[in-house]
CSV table of C-alpha atoms in Angstrom, one decimal:
chain,number,residue,atom,x,y,z
A,11,MET,CA,18.9,-44.2,-1.9
A,12,ASN,CA,20.7,-47.9,-1.0
A,13,ALA,CA,22.7,-49.4,-4.4
A,14,ARG,CA,21.2,-52.7,-4.2
A,15,ALA,CA,17.6,-51.8,-5.4
A,16,THR,CA,16.1,-54.0,-7.8
A,17,THR,CA,12.8,-54.0,-10.1
A,18,ALA,CA,9.8,-56.5,-10.3
A,19,MET,CA,11.1,-57.4,-13.9
A,20,ALA,CA,14.7,-57.8,-12.8
A,21,SER,CA,13.6,-60.3,-9.9
A,22,GLY,CA,11.0,-62.0,-12.6
A,23,LEU,CA,7.9,-60.6,-10.5
A,24,GLN,CA,5.0,-58.8,-11.8
A,25,SER,CA,3.3,-56.3,-10.3
A,26,CYS,CA,-0.7,-56.1,-10.7
A,27,GLU,CA,-1.9,-52.9,-12.5
A,28,GLY,CA,-5.0,-53.5,-11.0
A,29,CYS,CA,-4.7,-54.5,-7.5
A,30,GLY,CA,-0.9,-53.9,-6.8
A,31,LEU,CA,-0.4,-57.7,-6.0
A,32,LEU,CA,3.0,-59.2,-7.0
A,33,SER,CA,3.5,-62.5,-8.1
A,34,ARG,CA,6.1,-64.7,-10.0
A,35,PRO,CA,4.8,-65.6,-13.5
A,36,ALA,CA,5.3,-69.6,-14.6
A,37,ALA,CA,8.7,-70.5,-15.6
A,38,GLY,CA,9.5,-69.3,-18.9
A,39,ALA,CA,6.2,-67.1,-19.5
A,40,ASP,CA,6.1,-63.5,-20.1
A,41,THR,CA,2.2,-63.3,-19.2
A,42,GLY,CA,0.4,-64.5,-16.4
A,43,ARG,CA,-2.8,-63.6,-14.4
A,44,CYS,CA,-2.9,-62.0,-11.0
A,45,PRO,CA,-4.0,-64.9,-8.5
A,46,ARG,CA,-6.2,-62.0,-6.7
A,47,CYS,CA,-7.9,-59.6,-8.8
A,48,GLY,CA,-7.8,-62.1,-12.3
A,49,GLU,CA,-6.4,-59.1,-14.2
A,50,ALA,CA,-3.9,-60.0,-17.4
A,51,LEU,CA,-0.3,-59.6,-16.0
A,52,GLU,CA,2.9,-58.1,-18.3
A,53,PHE,CA,6.3,-57.3,-17.2
A,54,ARG,CA,5.9,-53.9,-19.1
A,55,LYS,CA,2.7,-52.5,-21.0
A,56,THR,CA,2.7,-54.0,-24.6
A,57,ASP,CA,4.1,-52.0,-27.3
A,58,SER,CA,4.3,-49.2,-25.2
A,59,ILE,CA,6.6,-47.0,-27.6
A,60,GLN,CA,5.0,-47.6,-30.3
A,61,ARG,CA,1.4,-47.0,-29.0
A,62,THR,CA,2.4,-43.9,-27.8
A,63,TRP,CA,4.5,-42.5,-30.5
A,64,ALA,CA,0.9,-43.5,-32.7
A,65,PHE,CA,-1.5,-41.7,-30.2
A,66,LEU,CA,0.9,-38.8,-30.3
A,67,LEU,CA,1.5,-38.4,-34.1
A,68,ALA,CA,-2.2,-38.5,-34.6
A,69,ALA,CA,-2.7,-35.5,-31.7
A,70,ALA,CA,0.1,-33.7,-33.6
A,71,ILE,CA,-1.4,-33.8,-37.0
A,72,CYS,CA,-5.0,-32.9,-35.5
A,73,TYR,CA,-3.3,-29.8,-33.6
A,74,VAL,CA,-2.9,-28.2,-36.9
A,75,PRO,CA,-6.8,-28.1,-38.0
A,76,ALA,CA,-7.6,-27.6,-34.3
A,77,ASN,CA,-5.6,-24.3,-34.6
A,78,LEU,CA,-6.6,-23.2,-37.8
A,79,LEU,CA,-10.2,-24.1,-38.3
A,80,PRO,CA,-13.0,-22.3,-36.6
A,81,VAL,CA,-14.5,-23.7,-33.7
A,82,LEU,CA,-17.7,-21.4,-33.0
A,83,THR,CA,-20.0,-19.6,-36.0
A,84,THR,CA,-21.8,-16.8,-34.7
A,85,THR,CA,-25.0,-16.0,-36.7
A,86,THR,CA,-26.7,-12.7,-36.2
A,87,ALA,CA,-28.9,-10.6,-38.5
A,88,LYS,CA,-26.0,-9.3,-40.0
A,89,GLY,CA,-24.5,-12.3,-41.2
A,90,SER,CA,-22.3,-14.8,-39.7
A,91,GLU,CA,-18.7,-14.5,-38.2
A,92,SER,CA,-16.3,-17.7,-37.2
A,93,ASP,CA,-13.8,-17.6,-34.6
A,94,THR,CA,-10.7,-20.0,-34.0
A,95,ILE,CA,-9.7,-20.6,-30.6
A,96,LEU,CA,-7.0,-17.7,-30.6
A,97,GLN,CA,-9.7,-15.7,-32.1
A,98,GLY,CA,-12.2,-16.8,-28.7
A,99,VAL,CA,-9.1,-16.0,-26.8
A,100,VAL,CA,-8.7,-12.2,-28.0
A,101,LEU,CA,-12.3,-11.9,-27.8
A,102,LEU,CA,-12.5,-12.8,-24.2
A,103,TRP,CA,-9.6,-9.9,-23.6
A,104,SER,CA,-11.2,-7.4,-21.9
A,105,PRO,CA,-10.7,-5.0,-18.4
A,106,THR,CA,-12.8,-7.6,-16.2
A,107,GLY,CA,-12.5,-11.0,-18.5
A,108,TRP,CA,-8.4,-11.2,-18.8
A,109,PRO,CA,-8.0,-13.4,-16.2
A,110,LEU,CA,-10.1,-15.9,-17.9
A,111,SER,CA,-8.8,-15.6,-21.4
A,112,LEU,CA,-5.2,-16.0,-20.0
A,113,ILE,CA,-6.7,-19.5,-18.4
A,114,VAL,CA,-8.1,-20.2,-21.8
A,115,LEU,CA,-5.2,-19.5,-23.7
A,116,PHE,CA,-3.3,-21.4,-21.2
A,117,ALA,CA,-5.4,-24.2,-21.4
A,118,SER,CA,-6.1,-24.9,-25.1
A,119,ILE,CA,-3.0,-23.6,-26.6
A,120,MET,CA,-0.1,-24.2,-24.1
A,121,ILE,CA,-0.9,-27.3,-22.3
A,122,PRO,CA,-1.9,-29.5,-25.5
A,123,SER,CA,1.5,-28.4,-27.7
A,124,ALA,CA,3.3,-28.6,-24.4
A,125,LYS,CA,1.9,-32.3,-23.5
A,126,ILE,CA,3.1,-33.6,-27.2
A,127,LEU,CA,6.6,-32.3,-26.8
A,128,ALA,CA,6.9,-33.5,-23.0
A,129,LEU,CA,5.6,-37.0,-24.0
A,130,GLY,CA,7.9,-36.8,-27.2
A,131,TYR,CA,10.8,-35.9,-25.1
A,132,LEU,CA,10.1,-39.0,-23.0
A,133,LEU,CA,9.7,-41.3,-25.6
A,134,VAL,CA,12.8,-39.9,-26.9
A,135,GLY,CA,14.9,-40.5,-23.6
A,136,VAL,CA,13.7,-44.0,-23.1
A,137,GLN,CA,14.4,-45.1,-26.7
A,138,ARG,CA,18.2,-43.3,-26.6
A,139,GLY,CA,18.8,-43.0,-23.0
A,140,ALA,CA,18.5,-39.5,-21.7
A,141,SER,CA,20.9,-37.4,-19.6
A,142,VAL,CA,18.2,-36.2,-17.1
A,143,SER,CA,17.5,-38.0,-13.9
A,144,GLY,CA,14.7,-40.3,-13.9
A,145,THR,CA,13.6,-38.6,-11.1
A,146,GLN,CA,12.7,-35.3,-12.9
A,147,ARG,CA,11.6,-37.5,-16.1
A,148,ALA,CA,8.9,-39.2,-13.6
A,149,ARG,CA,7.9,-36.0,-12.2
A,150,LEU,CA,7.1,-34.4,-15.8
A,151,TYR,CA,5.1,-37.5,-16.9
A,152,ARG,CA,3.0,-36.9,-13.4
A,153,LEU,CA,2.6,-33.4,-14.3
A,154,VAL,CA,1.4,-34.1,-18.2
A,155,GLU,CA,-1.0,-37.0,-16.5
A,156,PHE,CA,-2.3,-34.5,-14.3
A,157,ILE,CA,-2.8,-31.4,-16.1
A,158,GLY,CA,-3.9,-32.6,-19.5
A,159,ARG,CA,-7.6,-32.8,-18.7
A,160,TRP,CA,-7.4,-29.1,-18.3
A,161,SER,CA,-7.4,-29.0,-22.1
A,162,MET,CA,-11.4,-29.9,-22.4
A,163,VAL,CA,-12.1,-26.7,-20.9
A,164,ASP,CA,-12.3,-25.0,-24.4
A,165,VAL,CA,-14.5,-27.8,-25.8
A,166,PHE,CA,-17.0,-27.1,-23.0
A,167,VAL,CA,-16.6,-23.6,-23.6
A,168,ASP,CA,-18.1,-23.5,-27.0
A,169,THR,CA,-20.2,-26.5,-26.2
A,170,PHE,CA,-22.0,-24.4,-23.4
A,171,THR,CA,-22.1,-20.9,-25.5
A,172,ALA,CA,-23.7,-22.8,-28.2
A,173,ALA,CA,-25.7,-24.2,-26.0
A,174,LEU,CA,-27.3,-21.2,-24.5
A,175,ILE,CA,-27.5,-18.7,-27.3
A,176,GLN,CA,-29.9,-19.9,-29.5
A,177,LEU,CA,-31.9,-16.9,-29.8
A,178,GLN,CA,-33.6,-17.2,-33.4
A,179,PRO,CA,-33.6,-15.4,-35.6
A,180,LEU,CA,-31.8,-12.8,-33.6
A,181,MET,CA,-28.4,-14.4,-33.0
A,182,SER,CA,-27.3,-17.9,-32.8
A,183,VAL,CA,-24.2,-19.8,-32.2
A,184,GLN,CA,-22.9,-23.0,-33.9
A,185,PRO,CA,-20.1,-25.4,-33.2
A,186,ALA,CA,-17.5,-25.7,-35.8
A,187,PRO,CA,-15.4,-28.0,-37.6
A,188,GLY,CA,-12.6,-27.3,-35.5
A,189,LEU,CA,-13.6,-28.1,-32.2
A,190,PHE,CA,-13.8,-31.6,-33.6
A,191,PHE,CA,-9.9,-31.7,-34.1
A,192,PHE,CA,-9.5,-29.9,-31.1
A,193,ALA,CA,-11.4,-32.6,-28.8
A,194,ALA,CA,-9.7,-35.1,-30.8
A,195,VAL,CA,-6.1,-33.6,-29.7
A,196,VAL,CA,-7.4,-34.1,-26.0
A,197,VAL,CA,-8.7,-37.6,-26.5
A,198,LEU,CA,-5.3,-38.5,-28.5
A,199,THR,CA,-3.1,-37.0,-26.2
A,200,MET,CA,-4.9,-38.8,-22.5
A,201,LEU,CA,-4.6,-41.9,-24.7
A,202,ALA,CA,-0.9,-41.6,-25.2
A,203,VAL,CA,-0.4,-40.8,-21.6
A,204,GLU,CA,-2.3,-43.9,-20.7
A,205,SER,CA,-0.2,-46.2,-23.1
A,206,PHE,CA,3.1,-44.8,-21.8
A,207,ASP,CA,4.9,-46.9,-19.5
A,208,PRO,CA,6.6,-45.0,-17.0
A,209,ARG,CA,8.7,-47.7,-15.8
A,210,LEU,CA,10.4,-47.6,-19.0
A,211,ILE,CA,12.0,-44.2,-17.7
A,212,TRP,CA,13.7,-46.4,-15.0
A,213,ASP,CA,14.6,-49.6,-16.9
A,214,PRO,CA,18.1,-48.3,-17.9
A,215,HIS,CA,18.9,-47.7,-14.3
A,216,GLU,CA,18.6,-51.4,-13.4
A,217,GLY,CA,21.4,-53.2,-12.0
A,218,PRO,CA,23.6,-53.1,-9.0
A,219,GLU,CA,24.7,-49.8,-9.1
A,220,VAL,CA,21.8,-47.3,-8.9
A,221,GLN,CA,22.9,-43.5,-10.5
A,222,HIS,CA,22.4,-40.6,-8.3
A,223,ALA,CA,22.4,-37.9,-11.0
B,4,MET,CA,8.8,-58.2,-22.1
B,5,VAL,CA,7.9,-59.7,-25.5
B,6,SER,CA,10.6,-59.6,-28.1
B,7,ALA,CA,10.3,-60.8,-32.0
B,8,ASP,CA,11.7,-64.0,-31.1
B,9,THR,CA,9.4,-64.9,-28.2
B,10,PRO,CA,7.7,-68.3,-29.3
B,11,ASP,CA,4.1,-68.1,-30.6
B,12,ASP,CA,2.8,-69.8,-27.4
B,13,VAL,CA,3.4,-67.1,-24.9
B,14,ARG,CA,2.3,-64.1,-26.8
B,15,PRO,CA,0.2,-61.9,-25.0
B,16,GLU,CA,-2.3,-61.8,-27.9
B,17,LEU,CA,-3.1,-65.7,-28.3
B,18,ALA,CA,-2.0,-66.1,-24.6
B,19,ARG,CA,-5.4,-64.0,-23.7
B,20,HIS,CA,-7.3,-66.2,-25.3
B,21,GLY,CA,-6.2,-69.4,-23.6
B,22,LYS,CA,-6.4,-67.3,-20.3
B,23,PRO,CA,-2.9,-67.6,-18.9
B,24,PRO,CA,-2.3,-69.6,-15.6
B,25,PHE,CA,-2.2,-68.0,-12.2
B,26,ASN,CA,0.7,-66.2,-11.1
B,27,GLN,CA,2.2,-67.4,-7.5
B,28,ALA,CA,1.7,-64.6,-5.5
B,29,VAL,CA,4.8,-63.5,-3.3
B,30,ALA,CA,4.6,-64.8,0.7
B,31,ASP,CA,5.0,-61.3,1.8
B,32,GLY,CA,2.0,-59.2,1.3
B,33,ALA,CA,4.0,-56.0,2.1
B,34,VAL,CA,6.4,-56.5,-0.3
B,35,VAL,CA,5.4,-54.4,-3.4
B,36,ALA,CA,6.8,-52.7,-6.6
B,37,CYS,CA,6.0,-49.1,-7.1
B,38,ARG,CA,3.3,-48.7,-10.0
B,39,GLU,CA,5.4,-46.2,-11.5
B,40,CYS,CA,9.4,-47.6,-11.4
B,41,ASP,CA,8.5,-51.1,-10.8
B,42,LEU,CA,11.2,-50.6,-7.5
B,43,ILE,CA,10.7,-53.1,-5.2
B,44,GLN,CA,9.9,-52.3,-1.2
B,45,ARG,CA,8.1,-53.0,1.8
B,46,LEU,CA,5.2,-50.9,2.7
B,47,PRO,CA,5.6,-50.2,6.3
B,48,GLU,CA,3.1,-50.3,8.8
B,49,LEU,CA,1.0,-46.9,8.1
B,50,ALA,CA,-0.5,-44.6,11.1
B,51,ASP,CA,-4.2,-43.6,10.1
B,52,GLY,CA,-3.7,-40.3,7.7
B,53,ALA,CA,-0.3,-41.4,7.3
B,54,ALA,CA,1.5,-41.9,3.5
B,55,ALA,CA,4.2,-44.5,2.0
B,56,HIS,CA,6.2,-42.9,-1.2
B,57,CYS,CA,8.5,-44.7,-3.3
B,58,PRO,CA,12.0,-43.7,-1.9
B,59,ARG,CA,13.2,-43.6,-5.7
B,60,CYS,CA,10.9,-42.1,-7.6
B,61,ASP,CA,8.5,-40.3,-4.8
B,62,LYS,CA,5.2,-41.8,-6.2
B,63,GLU,CA,2.7,-42.5,-3.2
B,64,LEU,CA,2.0,-46.0,-2.8
B,65,ARG,CA,-0.3,-46.0,-0.3
B,66,ARG,CA,-2.3,-43.7,2.3
B,67,ARG,CA,-4.1,-44.9,5.1
B,68,GLN,CA,-7.1,-42.6,5.6
B,69,VAL,CA,-9.0,-41.7,8.6
B,70,ASP,CA,-12.5,-43.3,9.0
B,71,ALA,CA,-12.0,-44.9,5.7
B,72,LEU,CA,-15.2,-47.0,5.7
B,73,ASP,CA,-17.2,-44.5,6.8
B,74,ARG,CA,-15.8,-42.0,4.3
B,75,MET,CA,-16.3,-44.4,1.6
B,76,LEU,CA,-20.1,-44.5,1.7
B,77,ALA,CA,-21.1,-41.3,3.1
B,78,LEU,CA,-19.2,-39.2,0.3
B,79,PRO,CA,-20.7,-41.1,-2.9
B,80,LEU,CA,-23.8,-41.2,-1.0
B,81,ALA,CA,-23.8,-37.5,-0.7
B,82,ALA,CA,-22.3,-37.2,-4.2
B,83,ALA,CA,-24.9,-39.6,-5.8
B,84,VAL,CA,-28.0,-36.8,-4.1
B,85,LEU,CA,-26.6,-34.2,-5.8
B,86,TYR,CA,-25.5,-35.6,-8.9
B,87,VAL,CA,-29.1,-36.3,-9.6
B,88,VAL,CA,-30.1,-32.6,-8.4
B,89,ALA,CA,-26.9,-31.3,-11.3
B,90,ASN,CA,-28.6,-33.3,-13.8
B,91,THR,CA,-32.1,-32.3,-13.6
B,92,VAL,CA,-32.6,-29.0,-12.9
B,93,PRO,CA,-31.3,-25.7,-15.6
B,94,MET,CA,-27.6,-24.9,-15.0
B,95,LEU,CA,-28.2,-21.4,-17.0
B,96,GLY,CA,-30.7,-19.2,-18.0
B,97,LEU,CA,-30.3,-16.2,-20.3
B,98,SER,CA,-32.7,-13.5,-21.1
B,99,ALA,CA,-32.0,-11.0,-24.0
B,100,VAL,CA,-34.5,-8.5,-25.2
B,101,GLY,CA,-37.2,-10.4,-24.5
B,102,HIS,CA,-36.1,-13.8,-25.2
B,103,ARG,CA,-35.6,-16.5,-22.8
B,104,ALA,CA,-33.6,-19.4,-23.0
B,105,SER,CA,-32.1,-22.2,-20.4
B,106,THR,CA,-29.7,-24.9,-20.9
B,107,THR,CA,-29.0,-28.2,-18.2
B,108,VAL,CA,-25.8,-30.4,-18.2
B,109,LEU,CA,-27.3,-32.8,-20.6
B,110,GLY,CA,-28.7,-29.9,-22.9
B,111,GLY,CA,-25.1,-29.2,-23.8
B,112,ALA,CA,-24.2,-32.4,-25.4
B,113,ARG,CA,-27.8,-32.2,-26.6
B,114,GLN,CA,-27.6,-28.8,-28.5
B,115,LEU,CA,-23.8,-30.6,-30.2
B,116,TRP,CA,-26.0,-33.4,-31.5
B,117,ASN,CA,-28.7,-31.4,-33.1
B,118,ASP,CA,-25.7,-29.1,-34.9
B,119,GLY,CA,-24.3,-32.1,-36.2
B,120,ARG,CA,-21.1,-32.6,-34.1
B,121,GLU,CA,-21.8,-36.0,-33.2
B,122,THR,CA,-18.7,-37.1,-32.1
B,123,VAL,CA,-18.0,-34.0,-29.9
B,124,ALA,CA,-21.4,-34.4,-28.4
B,125,LEU,CA,-20.5,-37.9,-27.5
B,126,LEU,CA,-17.4,-36.8,-25.5
B,127,VAL,CA,-19.3,-34.2,-24.0
B,128,LEU,CA,-22.2,-36.8,-22.5
B,129,LEU,CA,-19.0,-39.4,-21.6
B,130,THR,CA,-16.8,-36.7,-19.6
B,131,THR,CA,-19.8,-34.7,-17.9
B,132,VAL,CA,-22.8,-37.2,-17.7
B,133,VAL,CA,-21.5,-41.0,-18.1
B,134,ALA,CA,-18.1,-40.9,-16.6
B,135,PRO,CA,-19.3,-39.1,-13.2
B,136,ALA,CA,-22.4,-41.2,-13.1
B,137,LEU,CA,-20.1,-44.6,-13.2
B,138,GLN,CA,-17.5,-42.8,-10.7
B,139,ILE,CA,-19.8,-42.0,-8.2
B,140,GLY,CA,-22.1,-45.4,-8.8
B,141,PHE,CA,-18.6,-47.9,-8.9
B,142,MET,CA,-17.7,-45.9,-5.3
B,143,LEU,CA,-21.4,-46.4,-3.7
B,144,ILE,CA,-21.3,-50.5,-4.6
B,145,ILE,CA,-17.4,-50.5,-3.3
B,146,GLY,CA,-18.5,-48.2,-0.1
B,147,LEU,CA,-21.3,-50.7,0.5
B,148,ALA,CA,-19.2,-54.1,-0.2
B,149,VAL,CA,-16.2,-53.1,1.6
B,150,ARG,CA,-18.3,-53.2,5.2
B,151,ARG,CA,-19.1,-56.8,4.5
B,152,ALA,CA,-17.2,-59.7,5.9
B,153,ARG,CA,-16.4,-61.4,2.9
B,154,ILE,CA,-16.0,-59.1,-0.3
B,155,PRO,CA,-17.2,-60.8,-3.4
B,156,ARG,CA,-15.0,-61.0,-6.2
B,157,TRP,CA,-16.8,-58.9,-8.9
B,158,VAL,CA,-16.2,-56.2,-6.6
B,159,GLY,CA,-12.3,-56.1,-7.8
B,160,THR,CA,-13.9,-55.6,-11.1
B,161,LEU,CA,-15.3,-52.3,-10.1
B,162,VAL,CA,-12.4,-51.4,-8.1
B,163,ARG,CA,-10.1,-52.1,-11.0
B,164,HIS,CA,-12.3,-49.9,-13.7
B,165,HIS,CA,-12.9,-46.9,-11.2
B,166,PRO,CA,-9.6,-44.9,-11.9
B,167,ARG,CA,-10.7,-44.7,-15.6
B,168,ALA,CA,-14.1,-43.5,-14.6
B,169,ALA,CA,-12.1,-41.4,-12.8
B,170,THR,CA,-10.1,-39.8,-15.4
B,171,TRP,CA,-12.8,-39.5,-17.8
B,172,SER,CA,-15.1,-37.8,-15.3
B,173,MET,CA,-14.3,-34.0,-16.1
B,174,LEU,CA,-17.2,-32.2,-14.1
B,175,GLU,CA,-14.8,-29.7,-12.4
B,176,VAL,CA,-13.1,-28.9,-15.9
B,177,MET,CA,-16.6,-28.5,-17.3
B,178,MET,CA,-17.4,-25.9,-14.3
B,179,LEU,CA,-14.3,-23.8,-15.2
B,180,GLY,CA,-15.4,-23.8,-19.4
B,181,VAL,CA,-18.9,-22.9,-18.0
B,182,LEU,CA,-17.6,-19.8,-16.2
B,183,VAL,CA,-15.8,-18.8,-19.4
B,184,ALA,CA,-18.8,-18.9,-21.5
B,185,LEU,CA,-20.8,-17.0,-18.8
B,186,VAL,CA,-18.4,-14.1,-18.7
B,187,LYS,CA,-18.5,-14.2,-22.9
B,188,ILE,CA,-22.2,-14.5,-22.8
B,189,ALA,CA,-22.5,-11.3,-20.4
B,190,ASP,CA,-21.2,-9.1,-23.0
B,191,TYR,CA,-24.5,-9.9,-25.4
B,192,ALA,CA,-27.5,-11.0,-22.1
B,193,THR,CA,-28.0,-11.2,-18.9
B,194,VAL,CA,-27.0,-14.6,-17.5
B,195,ILE,CA,-28.9,-16.3,-14.2
B,196,PRO,CA,-26.8,-19.3,-13.0
B,197,GLY,CA,-29.3,-21.9,-12.0
B,198,LEU,CA,-29.7,-24.5,-8.7
B,199,ALA,CA,-27.6,-26.9,-10.9
B,200,MET,CA,-24.5,-24.7,-11.2
B,201,TYR,CA,-24.2,-24.5,-7.1
B,202,ALA,CA,-25.0,-28.3,-7.2
B,203,LEU,CA,-22.5,-28.6,-9.3
B,204,ALA,CA,-19.7,-26.4,-7.4
B,205,ALA,CA,-20.4,-28.5,-4.3
B,206,LEU,CA,-20.4,-31.9,-6.2
B,207,VAL,CA,-16.8,-31.3,-7.7
B,208,VAL,CA,-15.7,-30.3,-4.0
B,209,LEU,CA,-17.2,-33.9,-3.0
B,210,LEU,CA,-15.9,-35.9,-5.8
B,211,ALA,CA,-12.3,-34.4,-4.6
B,212,MET,CA,-12.9,-35.4,-1.1
B,213,MET,CA,-14.1,-38.9,-2.9
B,214,GLN,CA,-11.4,-39.6,-4.6
B,215,ARG,CA,-8.9,-38.7,-1.6
B,216,ALA,CA,-10.9,-41.3,0.7
B,217,PHE,CA,-10.6,-44.3,-1.8
B,218,ASP,CA,-8.7,-46.8,0.0
B,219,PRO,CA,-8.5,-49.6,-2.6
B,220,GLN,CA,-6.1,-51.7,0.0
B,221,LEU,CA,-9.1,-52.4,2.1
B,222,VAL,CA,-10.9,-54.4,-0.5
B,223,TRP,CA,-7.9,-55.9,-1.7
B,224,ASN,CA,-7.4,-57.1,1.8
B,225,ARG,CA,-10.4,-59.0,2.1
B,226,ILE,CA,-11.4,-59.7,-1.4
B,227,GLU,CA,-12.4,-63.4,-2.3
B,228,TRP,CA,-9.2,-64.3,-4.4
B,229,ALA,CA,-9.6,-65.0,-8.3
B,230,GLU,CA,-7.6,-68.3,-8.2
B,231,ALA,CA,-9.8,-70.0,-5.5
B,232,ARG,CA,-12.5,-69.8,-7.9
B,233,THR,CA,-11.0,-72.2,-10.7
């Protein structure tokens, strides 16, 4: 890594998020428009840290009812029974079904919480200055971005279970309130990832001497 | 960066209404900034199939595709056909003690709506029906437009919004969810995978190939510039 690395912002240039063109705003201006694709340009995403925190806190709040409230209600002749996500994982555990049970456990319980923690860590790192290298934090951000969509899997499991098991009056399955909160966690964390500007990770590395750590 | 003491006339909210002026493009088109770490660098000439990565954060900056022009048309065409099949025929059937039931991709969202979960129903509709349709439709139009000598400006709008459509298109996640649901239901009833399941499985593979074959730079290199319009 050469020691004279410089960023677009440090050179007074803006990189278009739409088409990638590098361009210079009018003297003294913070915003402009891309001459090639017309997209509004800024040096960094507006209020990235505040917006990401807001989505993240909302997701963390929804995470509680998402795990405590039932996501499915099964009605049979004997009465009705409600299951939370974790109970669904346990129900799926069988000599043949355990790999899928693990997938759901991973996608529904571990990924959302890991995602909230990881984004919180990245935000604190940007605000306070982190000791861990930018390369590793950039890798963490990409992992969070890539893996986040898979937590939707439980929403689809419940959706299609409910859609298929409609054998009234014998047995029917209805989605329960927890499903809304769970879907909200997934959507809010995806929005949080989108509002985070990964370039902020690297901004403290600015200047003539680029760190090797 | 907008700080508290920025004069009002350049705040982004206000500037957006008055449409800020066009920036001045850098002279050398091969000089770019990394999208994830903002490091300025020059893109090397790439051989077919080769990719350039940022030396600082390792983000892939550009990948030259083999036969990009043909793949950018062939793959969305094939995906469009499979999409129509996947959304018109039953995906899952079930039979238990004389009862029969079946559902389609759309049926999942419809049942949620009927059960009073409208918000989740809309999310499922977005991620399994609307976003995939946009993802394929945008790509089909882009694939057609990129073969023309001059690419009209509105094609750029499609290219800009394509990544968002791809982010919210979750057919592969849905496939996994359906698989889990199948195993769950197999305890109570006999499940019959429908034709749409096979179409979906092929579609998931095609969509991944389609995303990989997309080289937006081919569009940007020859598009009509926004500033030329004013």
